[in-house]
Structures are given as structure tokens and as C-alpha cells.
Short mmCIF file of N, CA and C in Angstrom, two decimals:
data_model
loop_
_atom_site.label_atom_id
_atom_site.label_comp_id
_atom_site.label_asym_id
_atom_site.label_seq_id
_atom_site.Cartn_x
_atom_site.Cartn_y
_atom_site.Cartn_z
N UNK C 1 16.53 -8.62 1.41
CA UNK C 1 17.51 -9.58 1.88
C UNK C 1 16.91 -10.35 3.05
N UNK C 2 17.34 -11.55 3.59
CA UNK C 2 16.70 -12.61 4.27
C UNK C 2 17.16 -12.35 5.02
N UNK C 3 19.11 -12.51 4.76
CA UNK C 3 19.91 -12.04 5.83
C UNK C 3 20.79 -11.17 6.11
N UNK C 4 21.86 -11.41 7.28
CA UNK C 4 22.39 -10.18 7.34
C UNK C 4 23.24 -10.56 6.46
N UNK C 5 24.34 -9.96 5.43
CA UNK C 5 25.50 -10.75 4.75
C UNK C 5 26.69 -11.03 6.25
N UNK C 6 27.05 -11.81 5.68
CA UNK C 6 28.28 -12.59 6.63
C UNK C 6 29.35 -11.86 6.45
N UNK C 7 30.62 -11.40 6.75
CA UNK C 7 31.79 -11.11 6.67
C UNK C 7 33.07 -12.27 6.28
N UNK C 8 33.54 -12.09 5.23
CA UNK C 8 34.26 -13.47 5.18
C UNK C 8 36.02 -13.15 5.40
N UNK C 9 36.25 -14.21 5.98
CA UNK C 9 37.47 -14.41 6.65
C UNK C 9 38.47 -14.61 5.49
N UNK C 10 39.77 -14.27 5.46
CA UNK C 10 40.82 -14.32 4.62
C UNK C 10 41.36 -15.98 4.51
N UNK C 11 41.50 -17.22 3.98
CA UNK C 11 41.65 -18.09 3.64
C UNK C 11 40.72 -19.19 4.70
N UNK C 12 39.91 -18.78 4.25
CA UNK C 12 38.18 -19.87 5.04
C UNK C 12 37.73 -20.68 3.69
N UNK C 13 37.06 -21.71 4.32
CA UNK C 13 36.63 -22.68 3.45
C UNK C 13 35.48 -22.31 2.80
N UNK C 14 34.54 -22.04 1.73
CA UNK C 14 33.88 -21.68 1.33
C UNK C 14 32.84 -23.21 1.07
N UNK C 15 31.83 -23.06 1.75
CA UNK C 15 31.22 -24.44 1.53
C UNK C 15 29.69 -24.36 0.61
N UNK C 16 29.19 -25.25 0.55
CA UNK C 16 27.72 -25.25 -0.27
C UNK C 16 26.59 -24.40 0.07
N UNK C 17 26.78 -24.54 1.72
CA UNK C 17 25.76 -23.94 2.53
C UNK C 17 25.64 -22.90 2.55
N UNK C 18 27.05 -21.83 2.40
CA UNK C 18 27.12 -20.83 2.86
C UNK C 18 27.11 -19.97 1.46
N UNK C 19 27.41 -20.37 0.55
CA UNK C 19 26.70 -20.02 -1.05
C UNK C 19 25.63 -20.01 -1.13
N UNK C 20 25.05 -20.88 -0.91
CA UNK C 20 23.55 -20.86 -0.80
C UNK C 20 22.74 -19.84 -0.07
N UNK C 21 23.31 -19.52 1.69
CA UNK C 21 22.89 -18.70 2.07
C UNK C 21 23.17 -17.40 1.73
N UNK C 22 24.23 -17.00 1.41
CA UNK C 22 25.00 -15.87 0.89
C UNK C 22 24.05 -15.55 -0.48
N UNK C 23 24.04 -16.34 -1.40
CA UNK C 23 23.83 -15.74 -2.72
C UNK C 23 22.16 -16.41 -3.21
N UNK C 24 22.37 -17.46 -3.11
CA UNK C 24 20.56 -17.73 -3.55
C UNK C 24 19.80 -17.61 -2.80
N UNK C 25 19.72 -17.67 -1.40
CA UNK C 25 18.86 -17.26 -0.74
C UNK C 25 18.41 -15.70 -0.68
N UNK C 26 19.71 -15.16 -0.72
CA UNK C 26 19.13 -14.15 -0.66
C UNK C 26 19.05 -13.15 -2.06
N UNK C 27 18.82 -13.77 -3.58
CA UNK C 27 18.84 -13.63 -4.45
C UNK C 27 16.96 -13.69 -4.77
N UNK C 28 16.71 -15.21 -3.87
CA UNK C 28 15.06 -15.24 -4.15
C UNK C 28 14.43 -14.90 -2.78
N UNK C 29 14.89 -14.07 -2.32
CA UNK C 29 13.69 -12.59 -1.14
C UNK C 29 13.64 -11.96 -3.07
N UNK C 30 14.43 -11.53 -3.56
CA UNK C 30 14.13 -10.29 -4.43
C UNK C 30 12.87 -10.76 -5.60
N UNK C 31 13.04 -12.33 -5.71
CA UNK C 31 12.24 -12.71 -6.26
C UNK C 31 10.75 -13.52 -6.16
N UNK C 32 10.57 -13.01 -5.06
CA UNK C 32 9.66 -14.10 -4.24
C UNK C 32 8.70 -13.33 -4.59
N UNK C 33 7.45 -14.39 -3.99
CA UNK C 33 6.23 -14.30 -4.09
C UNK C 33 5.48 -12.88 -3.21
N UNK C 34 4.83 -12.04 -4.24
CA UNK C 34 3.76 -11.27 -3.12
C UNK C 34 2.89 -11.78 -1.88
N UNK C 35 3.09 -11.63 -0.73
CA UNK C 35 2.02 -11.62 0.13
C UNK C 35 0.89 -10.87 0.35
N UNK C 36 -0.29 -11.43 0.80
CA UNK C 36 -1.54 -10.65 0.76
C UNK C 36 -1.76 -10.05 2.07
N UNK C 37 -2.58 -9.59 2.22
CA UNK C 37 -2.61 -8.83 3.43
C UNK C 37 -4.27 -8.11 3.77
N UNK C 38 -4.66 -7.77 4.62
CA UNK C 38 -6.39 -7.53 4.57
C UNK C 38 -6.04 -5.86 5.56
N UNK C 39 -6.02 -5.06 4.64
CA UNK C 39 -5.74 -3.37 4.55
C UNK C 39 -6.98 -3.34 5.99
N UNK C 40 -6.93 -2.35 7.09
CA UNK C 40 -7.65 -1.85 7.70
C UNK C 40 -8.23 -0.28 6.94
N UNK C 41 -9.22 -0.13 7.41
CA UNK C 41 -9.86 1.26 6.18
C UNK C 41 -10.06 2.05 8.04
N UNK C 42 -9.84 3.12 7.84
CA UNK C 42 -10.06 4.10 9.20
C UNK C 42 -10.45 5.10 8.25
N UNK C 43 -10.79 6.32 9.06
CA UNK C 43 -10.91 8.00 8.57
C UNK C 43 -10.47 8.54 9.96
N UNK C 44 -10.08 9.48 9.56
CA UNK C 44 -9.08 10.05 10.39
C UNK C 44 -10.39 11.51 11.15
N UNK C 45 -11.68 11.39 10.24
CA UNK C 45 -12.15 12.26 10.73
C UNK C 45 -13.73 11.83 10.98
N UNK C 46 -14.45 12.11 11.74
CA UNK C 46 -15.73 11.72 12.33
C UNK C 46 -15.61 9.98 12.55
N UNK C 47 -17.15 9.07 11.87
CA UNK C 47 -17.37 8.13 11.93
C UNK C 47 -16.44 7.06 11.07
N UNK C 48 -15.95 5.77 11.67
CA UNK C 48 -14.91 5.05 10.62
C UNK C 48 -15.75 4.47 9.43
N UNK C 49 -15.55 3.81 8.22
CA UNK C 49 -15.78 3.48 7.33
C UNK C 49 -16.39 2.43 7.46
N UNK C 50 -17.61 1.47 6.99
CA UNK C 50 -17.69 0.14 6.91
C UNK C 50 -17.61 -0.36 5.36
N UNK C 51 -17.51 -1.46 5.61
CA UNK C 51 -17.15 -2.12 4.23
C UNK C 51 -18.30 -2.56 3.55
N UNK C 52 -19.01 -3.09 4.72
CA UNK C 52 -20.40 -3.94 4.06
C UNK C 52 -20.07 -5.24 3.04
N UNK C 53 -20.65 -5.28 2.40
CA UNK C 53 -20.42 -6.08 0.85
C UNK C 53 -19.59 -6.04 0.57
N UNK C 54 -18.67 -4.52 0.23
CA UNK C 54 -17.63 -4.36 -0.45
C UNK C 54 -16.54 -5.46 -0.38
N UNK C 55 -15.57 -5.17 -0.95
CA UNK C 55 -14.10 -6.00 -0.78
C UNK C 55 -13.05 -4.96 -0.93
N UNK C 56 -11.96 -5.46 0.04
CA UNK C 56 -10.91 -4.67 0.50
C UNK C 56 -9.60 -5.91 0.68
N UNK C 57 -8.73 -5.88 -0.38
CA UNK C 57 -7.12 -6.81 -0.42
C UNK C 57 -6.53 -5.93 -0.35
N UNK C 58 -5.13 -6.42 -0.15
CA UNK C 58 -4.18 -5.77 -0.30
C UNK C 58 -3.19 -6.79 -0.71
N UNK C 59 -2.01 -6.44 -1.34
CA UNK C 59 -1.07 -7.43 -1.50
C UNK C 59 0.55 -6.56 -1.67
N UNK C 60 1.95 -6.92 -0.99
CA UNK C 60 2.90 -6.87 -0.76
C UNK C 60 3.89 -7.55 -0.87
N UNK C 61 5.27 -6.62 -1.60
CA UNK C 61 6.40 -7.13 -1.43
C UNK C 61 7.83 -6.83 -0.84
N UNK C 62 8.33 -7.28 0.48
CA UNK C 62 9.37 -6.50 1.39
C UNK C 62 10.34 -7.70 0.96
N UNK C 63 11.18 -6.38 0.33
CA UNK C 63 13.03 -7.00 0.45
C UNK C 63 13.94 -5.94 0.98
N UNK C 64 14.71 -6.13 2.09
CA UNK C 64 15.16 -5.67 2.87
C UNK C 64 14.02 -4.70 3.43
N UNK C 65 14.24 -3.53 3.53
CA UNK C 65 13.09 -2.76 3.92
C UNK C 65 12.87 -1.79 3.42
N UNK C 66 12.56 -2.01 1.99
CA UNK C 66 11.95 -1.43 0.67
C UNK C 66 10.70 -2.45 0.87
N UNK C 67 9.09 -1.80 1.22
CA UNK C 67 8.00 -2.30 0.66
C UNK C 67 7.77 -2.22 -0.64
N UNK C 68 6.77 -2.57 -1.53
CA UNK C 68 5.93 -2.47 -2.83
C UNK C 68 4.40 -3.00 -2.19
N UNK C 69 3.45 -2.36 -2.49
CA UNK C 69 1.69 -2.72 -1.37
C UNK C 69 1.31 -2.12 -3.20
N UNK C 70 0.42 -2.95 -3.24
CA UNK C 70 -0.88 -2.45 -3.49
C UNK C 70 -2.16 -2.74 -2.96
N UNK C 71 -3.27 -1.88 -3.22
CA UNK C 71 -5.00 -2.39 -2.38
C UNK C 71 -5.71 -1.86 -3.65
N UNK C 72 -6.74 -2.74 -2.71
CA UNK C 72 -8.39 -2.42 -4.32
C UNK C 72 -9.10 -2.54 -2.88
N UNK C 73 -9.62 -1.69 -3.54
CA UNK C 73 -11.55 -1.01 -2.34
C UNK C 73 -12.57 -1.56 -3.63
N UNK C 74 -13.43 -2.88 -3.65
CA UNK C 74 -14.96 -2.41 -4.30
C UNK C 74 -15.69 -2.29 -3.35
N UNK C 75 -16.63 -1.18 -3.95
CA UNK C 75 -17.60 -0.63 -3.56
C UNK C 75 -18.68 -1.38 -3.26
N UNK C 76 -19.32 -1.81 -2.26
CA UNK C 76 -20.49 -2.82 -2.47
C UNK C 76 -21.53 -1.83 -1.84
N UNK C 77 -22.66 -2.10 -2.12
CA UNK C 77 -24.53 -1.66 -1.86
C UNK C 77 -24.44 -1.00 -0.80
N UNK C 78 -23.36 -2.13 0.48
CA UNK C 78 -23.75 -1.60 2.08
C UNK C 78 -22.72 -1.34 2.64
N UNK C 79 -21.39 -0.80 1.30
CA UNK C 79 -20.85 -0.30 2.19
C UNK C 79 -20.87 1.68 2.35
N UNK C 80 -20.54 2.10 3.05
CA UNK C 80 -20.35 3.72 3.88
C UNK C 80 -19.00 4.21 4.24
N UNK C 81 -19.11 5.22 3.72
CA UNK C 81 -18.12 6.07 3.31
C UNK C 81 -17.73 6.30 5.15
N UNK C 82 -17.96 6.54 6.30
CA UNK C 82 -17.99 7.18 7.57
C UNK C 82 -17.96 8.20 7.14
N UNK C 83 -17.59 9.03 8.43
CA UNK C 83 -17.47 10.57 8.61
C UNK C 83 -19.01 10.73 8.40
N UNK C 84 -18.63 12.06 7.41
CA UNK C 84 -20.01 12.80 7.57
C UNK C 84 -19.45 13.99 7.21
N UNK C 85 -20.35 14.41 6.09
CA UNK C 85 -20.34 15.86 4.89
C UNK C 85 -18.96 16.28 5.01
N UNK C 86 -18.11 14.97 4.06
CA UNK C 86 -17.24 15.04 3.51
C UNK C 86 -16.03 15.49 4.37
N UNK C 87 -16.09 15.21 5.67
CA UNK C 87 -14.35 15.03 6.45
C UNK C 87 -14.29 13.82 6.91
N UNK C 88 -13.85 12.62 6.08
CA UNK C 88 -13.64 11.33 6.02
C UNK C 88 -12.31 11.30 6.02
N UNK C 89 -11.33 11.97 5.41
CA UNK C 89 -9.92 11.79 5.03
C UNK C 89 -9.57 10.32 5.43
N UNK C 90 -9.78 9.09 4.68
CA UNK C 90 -9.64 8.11 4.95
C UNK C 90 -8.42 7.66 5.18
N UNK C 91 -8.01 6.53 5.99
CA UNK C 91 -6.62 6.33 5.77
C UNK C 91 -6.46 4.35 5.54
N UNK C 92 -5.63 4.16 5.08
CA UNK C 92 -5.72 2.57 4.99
C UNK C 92 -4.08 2.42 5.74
N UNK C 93 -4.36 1.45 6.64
CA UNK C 93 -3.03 0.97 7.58
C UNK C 93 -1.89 -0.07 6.44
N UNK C 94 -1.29 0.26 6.80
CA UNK C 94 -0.20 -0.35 5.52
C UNK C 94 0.51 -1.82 6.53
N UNK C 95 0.82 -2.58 5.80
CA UNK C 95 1.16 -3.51 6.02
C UNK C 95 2.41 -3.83 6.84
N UNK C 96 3.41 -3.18 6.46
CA UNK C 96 4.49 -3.08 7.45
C UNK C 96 4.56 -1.69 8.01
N UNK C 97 5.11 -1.71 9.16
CA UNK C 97 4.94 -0.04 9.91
C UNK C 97 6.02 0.64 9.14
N UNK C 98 6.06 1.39 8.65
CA UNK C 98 7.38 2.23 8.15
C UNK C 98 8.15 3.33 9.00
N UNK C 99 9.50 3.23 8.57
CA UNK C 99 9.97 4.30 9.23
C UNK C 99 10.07 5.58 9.71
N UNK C 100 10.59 5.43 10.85
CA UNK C 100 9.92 7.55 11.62
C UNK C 100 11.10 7.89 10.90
N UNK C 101 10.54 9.17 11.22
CA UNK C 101 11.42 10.70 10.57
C UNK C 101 11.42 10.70 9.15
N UNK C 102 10.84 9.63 8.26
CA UNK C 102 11.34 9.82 6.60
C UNK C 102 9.93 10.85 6.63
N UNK C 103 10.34 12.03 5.31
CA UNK C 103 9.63 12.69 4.89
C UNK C 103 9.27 12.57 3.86
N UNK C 104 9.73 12.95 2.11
CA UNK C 104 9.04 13.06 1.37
C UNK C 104 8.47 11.40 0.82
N UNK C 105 7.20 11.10 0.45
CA UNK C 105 7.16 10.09 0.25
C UNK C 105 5.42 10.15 -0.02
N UNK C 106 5.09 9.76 -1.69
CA UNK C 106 3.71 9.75 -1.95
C UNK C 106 3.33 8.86 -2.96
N UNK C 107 1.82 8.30 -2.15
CA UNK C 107 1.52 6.53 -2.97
C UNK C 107 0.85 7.51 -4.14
N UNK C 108 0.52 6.28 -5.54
CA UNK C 108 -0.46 6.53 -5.95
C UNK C 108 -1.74 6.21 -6.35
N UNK C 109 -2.98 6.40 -6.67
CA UNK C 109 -3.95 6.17 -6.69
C UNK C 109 -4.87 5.99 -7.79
N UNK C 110 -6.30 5.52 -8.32
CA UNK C 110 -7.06 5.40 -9.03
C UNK C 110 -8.54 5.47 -8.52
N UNK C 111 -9.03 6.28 -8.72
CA UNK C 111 -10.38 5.89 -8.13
C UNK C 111 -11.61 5.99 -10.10
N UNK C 112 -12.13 5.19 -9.99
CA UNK C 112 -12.94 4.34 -11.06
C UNK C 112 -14.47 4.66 -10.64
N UNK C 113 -14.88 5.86 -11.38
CA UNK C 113 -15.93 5.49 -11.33
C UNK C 113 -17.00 4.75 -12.61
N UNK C 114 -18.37 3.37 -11.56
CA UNK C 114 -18.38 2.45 -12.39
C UNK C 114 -19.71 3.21 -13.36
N UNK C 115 -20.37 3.98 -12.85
CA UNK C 115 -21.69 4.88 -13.53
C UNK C 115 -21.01 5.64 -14.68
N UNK C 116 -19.82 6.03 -14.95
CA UNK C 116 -19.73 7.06 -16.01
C UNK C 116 -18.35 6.38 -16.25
N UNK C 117 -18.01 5.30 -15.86
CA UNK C 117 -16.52 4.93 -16.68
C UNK C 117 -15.31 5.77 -17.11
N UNK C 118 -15.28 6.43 -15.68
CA UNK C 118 -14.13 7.49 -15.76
C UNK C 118 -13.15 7.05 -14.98
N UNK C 119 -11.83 7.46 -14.46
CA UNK C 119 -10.75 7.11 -14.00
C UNK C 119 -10.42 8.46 -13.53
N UNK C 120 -10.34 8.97 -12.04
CA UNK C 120 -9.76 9.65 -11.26
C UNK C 120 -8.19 8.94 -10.90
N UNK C 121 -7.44 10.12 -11.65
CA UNK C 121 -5.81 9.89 -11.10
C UNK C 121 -5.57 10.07 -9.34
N UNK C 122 -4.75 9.73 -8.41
CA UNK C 122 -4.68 10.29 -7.33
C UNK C 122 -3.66 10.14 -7.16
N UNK C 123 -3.14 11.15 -5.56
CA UNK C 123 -1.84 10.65 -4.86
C UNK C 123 -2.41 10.51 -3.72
N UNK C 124 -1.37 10.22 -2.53
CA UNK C 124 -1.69 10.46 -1.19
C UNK C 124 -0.22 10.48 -0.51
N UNK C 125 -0.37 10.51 0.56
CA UNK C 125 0.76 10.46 1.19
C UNK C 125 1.06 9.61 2.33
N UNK C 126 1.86 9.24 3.05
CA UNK C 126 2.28 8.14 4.15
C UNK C 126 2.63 8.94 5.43
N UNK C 127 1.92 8.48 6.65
CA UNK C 127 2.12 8.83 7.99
C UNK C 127 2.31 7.93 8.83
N UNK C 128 3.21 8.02 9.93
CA UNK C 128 3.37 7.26 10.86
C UNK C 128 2.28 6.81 12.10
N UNK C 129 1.48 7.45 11.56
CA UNK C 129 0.35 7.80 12.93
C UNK C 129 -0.77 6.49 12.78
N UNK C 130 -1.47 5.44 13.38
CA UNK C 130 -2.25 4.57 13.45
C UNK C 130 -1.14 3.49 12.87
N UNK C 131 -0.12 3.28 13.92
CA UNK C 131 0.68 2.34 12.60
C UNK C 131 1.46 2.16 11.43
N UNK C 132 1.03 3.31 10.90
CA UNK C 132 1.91 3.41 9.34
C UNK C 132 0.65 3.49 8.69
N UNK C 133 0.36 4.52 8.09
CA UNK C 133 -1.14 4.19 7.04
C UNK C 133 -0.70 5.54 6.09
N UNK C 134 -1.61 4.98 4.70
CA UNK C 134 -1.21 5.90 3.52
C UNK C 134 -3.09 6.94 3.93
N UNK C 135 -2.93 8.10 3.73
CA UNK C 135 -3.73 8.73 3.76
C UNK C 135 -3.83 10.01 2.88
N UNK C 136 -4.88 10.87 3.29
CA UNK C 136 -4.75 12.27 2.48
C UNK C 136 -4.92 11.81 0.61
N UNK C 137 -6.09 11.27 0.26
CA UNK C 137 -6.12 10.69 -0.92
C UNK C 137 -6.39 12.75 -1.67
N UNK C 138 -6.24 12.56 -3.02
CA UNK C 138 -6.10 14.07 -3.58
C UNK C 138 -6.32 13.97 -5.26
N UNK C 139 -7.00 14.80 -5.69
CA UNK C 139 -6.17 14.73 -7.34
C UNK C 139 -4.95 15.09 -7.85
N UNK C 140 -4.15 13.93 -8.58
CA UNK C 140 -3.30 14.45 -9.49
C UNK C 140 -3.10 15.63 -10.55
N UNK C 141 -4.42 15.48 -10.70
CA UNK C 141 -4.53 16.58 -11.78
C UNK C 141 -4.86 18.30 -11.53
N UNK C 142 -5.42 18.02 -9.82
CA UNK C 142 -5.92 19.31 -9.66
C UNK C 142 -7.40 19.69 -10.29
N UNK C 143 -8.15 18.41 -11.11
CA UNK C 143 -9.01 18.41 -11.68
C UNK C 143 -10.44 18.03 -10.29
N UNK C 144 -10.58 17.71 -9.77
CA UNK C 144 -11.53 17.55 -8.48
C UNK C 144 -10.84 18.50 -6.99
N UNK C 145 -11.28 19.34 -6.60
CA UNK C 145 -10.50 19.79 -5.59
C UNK C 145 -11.27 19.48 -4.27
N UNK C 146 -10.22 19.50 -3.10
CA UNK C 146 -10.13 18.49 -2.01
C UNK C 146 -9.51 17.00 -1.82
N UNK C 147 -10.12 16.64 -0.28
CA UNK C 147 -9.66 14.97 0.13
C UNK C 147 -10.28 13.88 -0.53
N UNK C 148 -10.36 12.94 -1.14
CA UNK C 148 -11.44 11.84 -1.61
C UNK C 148 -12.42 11.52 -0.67
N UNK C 149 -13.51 11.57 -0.36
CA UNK C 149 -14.60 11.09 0.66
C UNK C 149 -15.50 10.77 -0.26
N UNK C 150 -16.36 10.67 0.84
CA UNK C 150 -17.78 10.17 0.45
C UNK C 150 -18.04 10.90 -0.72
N UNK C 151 -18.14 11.93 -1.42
CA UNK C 151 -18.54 12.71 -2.68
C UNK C 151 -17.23 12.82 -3.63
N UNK C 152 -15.66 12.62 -2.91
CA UNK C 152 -15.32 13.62 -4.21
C UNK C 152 -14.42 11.39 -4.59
N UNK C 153 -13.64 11.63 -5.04
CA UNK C 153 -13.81 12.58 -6.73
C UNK C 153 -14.86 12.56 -7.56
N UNK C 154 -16.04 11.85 -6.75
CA UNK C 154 -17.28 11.29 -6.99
C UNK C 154 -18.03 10.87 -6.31
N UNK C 155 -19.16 10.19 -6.20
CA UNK C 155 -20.43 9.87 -5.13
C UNK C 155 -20.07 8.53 -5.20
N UNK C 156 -19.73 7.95 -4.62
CA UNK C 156 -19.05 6.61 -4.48
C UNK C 156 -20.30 5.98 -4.11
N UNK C 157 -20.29 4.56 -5.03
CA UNK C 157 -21.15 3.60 -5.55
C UNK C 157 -20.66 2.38 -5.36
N UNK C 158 -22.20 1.19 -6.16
CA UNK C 158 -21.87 0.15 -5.95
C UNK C 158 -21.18 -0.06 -7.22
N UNK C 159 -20.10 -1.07 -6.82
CA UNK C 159 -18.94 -1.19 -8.12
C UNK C 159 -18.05 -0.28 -8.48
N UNK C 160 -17.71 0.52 -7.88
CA UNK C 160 -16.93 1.80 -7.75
C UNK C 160 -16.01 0.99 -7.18
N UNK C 161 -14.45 1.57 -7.74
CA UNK C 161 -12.82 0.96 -7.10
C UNK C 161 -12.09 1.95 -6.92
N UNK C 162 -11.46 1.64 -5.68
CA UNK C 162 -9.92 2.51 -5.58
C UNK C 162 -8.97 1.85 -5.80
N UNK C 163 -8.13 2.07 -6.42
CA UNK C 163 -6.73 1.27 -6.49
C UNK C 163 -6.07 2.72 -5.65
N UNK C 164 -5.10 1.97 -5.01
CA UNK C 164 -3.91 2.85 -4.37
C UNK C 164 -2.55 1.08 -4.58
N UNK C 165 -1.34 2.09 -4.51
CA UNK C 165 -0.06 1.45 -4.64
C UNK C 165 0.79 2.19 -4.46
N UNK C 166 2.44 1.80 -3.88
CA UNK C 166 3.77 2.65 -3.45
C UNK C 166 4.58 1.63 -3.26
N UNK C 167 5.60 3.02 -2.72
CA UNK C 167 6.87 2.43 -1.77
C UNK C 167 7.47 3.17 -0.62
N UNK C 168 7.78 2.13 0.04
CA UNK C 168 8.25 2.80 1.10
C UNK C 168 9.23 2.82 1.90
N UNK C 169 10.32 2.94 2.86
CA UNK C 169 11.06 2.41 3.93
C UNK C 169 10.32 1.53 5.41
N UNK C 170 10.50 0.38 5.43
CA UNK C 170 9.97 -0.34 5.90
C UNK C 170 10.72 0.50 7.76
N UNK C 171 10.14 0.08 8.59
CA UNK C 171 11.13 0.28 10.06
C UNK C 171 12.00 -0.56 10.70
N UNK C 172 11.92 -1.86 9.80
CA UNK C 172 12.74 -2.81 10.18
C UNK C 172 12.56 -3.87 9.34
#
């Protein structure tokens, strides 16, 4: 929603404007356009991440304060995992800060690798901490065990992708 809804008065004039604001305006927030957004990449543990080459989007949609985000990580030549022997637990800062105290709440993930043309399922989860960032990447399947870093769910390469995507309660 754009706005707040209005309260309407018992025999008030109902005019063009206020239809408009009342009902189409805030009919196309629900339908509007994604915004893009340029994801920060942290690790929560040792050295931070560089990108190098790689490419890192993100793109979003807030109506009222229900987000929808998705991001793509490629992998380029020069970019680095940070950390160091695998306690990277990366985190990517999310676009709008989300709300304190919510608990259960988990994005999900893809990680692609481009050498063997496989598809790692993932989840992760959402913290309030650096901002609002989705972190703690994992297998779905229980099939790779541990955090995603530098090695798992694979030795991350050039042309290698993460997709991550969710939802969330926005904080305002």
C-alpha cells in the first residue's frame, strides 16, 4: 500500500481524487514494477568477500511491508570467497531492514555449479544484525553438510551462480 487508507465520513462527498487515491493507487503498489538494488556480500566470519569480475544484482518488491528480493552472485576469475578454510558464513544485506523480534523465517537458494552442471538446493535464514541480511546459506537436502563457503556445496568457480530469493516483514 502507498497509503495509509483514509477513514470515511458518513454522508461526505466522494470525489475523483480520492478514488483514485483510495483504490488505484493503491491497487498499482501491488502491481508495480520491481526495483533493483546492488546486494552488499559480507561474511560474518574472518576476511569479507570480494567480487572481482564477478556480478552481484539484486532486485525487489515492497507492498506494504511484505518484501519479495531476489539476488544472483556470478562467479568471476577474481573473485574470493573471504574468510579462510571454510568459516565464511556469508551474509548478503537485504534491501529493506526487516523487522525485530520476527522469528521463524527462511530464504531460498540455488547454488549452480558451472564445471559439472549440477544444482545445489539451499535455504538460509534472515537476521537483524548488519542491517537486515539473509545468511547461514545450508543444504536443503542434507545432501552437502555444513555453511556454503568457499568449498561447500562446491569449490566455487568462474561462472558458478547463487541464486537466493524470499519474503519477509519489512520494519516499516
Amino acid at each position: 500500500m502507498t497509503t495509509t487508507p483514509r477513514t470515511w465520513s458518513v454522508g461526505e462527498v466522494v470525489t475523483a481524487q480520492m478514488l483514485n487515491t483510495e483504490i488505484r493507487d493503491q491497487f498499482g503498489s501491488f502491481f508495480g514494477s520491481w526495483s533493483t538494488w546492488s546486494p552488499t556480500w559480507l561474511a560474518e566470519g574472518g576476511a569479507e568477500p570480494t567480487l572481482g569480475n564477478g556480478e552481484l544484482s539484486g532486485r525487489y518488491l515492497k507492498v506494504g511491508r511484505t518484501v519479495d528480493w531476489v539476488l544472483q552472485l556470478r562467479w568471476g576469475s577474481e573473485t574470493q570467497a573471504g574468510g579462510g578454510g571454510g568459516s565464511e558464513n556469508w551474509e548478503f544485506v537485504l534491501p529493506v531492514p526487516p523487522a525485530t523480534g520476527f522469528t521463524y523465517r527462511v530464504a531460498s537458494a540455488d547454488a549452480y555449479d558451472s564445471s559439472t552442471g549440477l544444482h545445489y538446493s539451499g535455504h538460509a535464514v534472515y537476521s537483524t544484525s548488519d542491517g537486515g541480511v539473509v545468511k547461514t546459506f545450508v543444504s536443503a537436502l542434507g545432501d552437502v553438510g555444513g555453511i556454503w563457503d568457499s568449498s561447500l556445496p562446491f569449490a566455487w568457480s568462474t561462472a558458478d551462480y547463487l541464486y537466493a530469493w524470499g519474503r519477509y516483514e519489512a520494519g516499516a
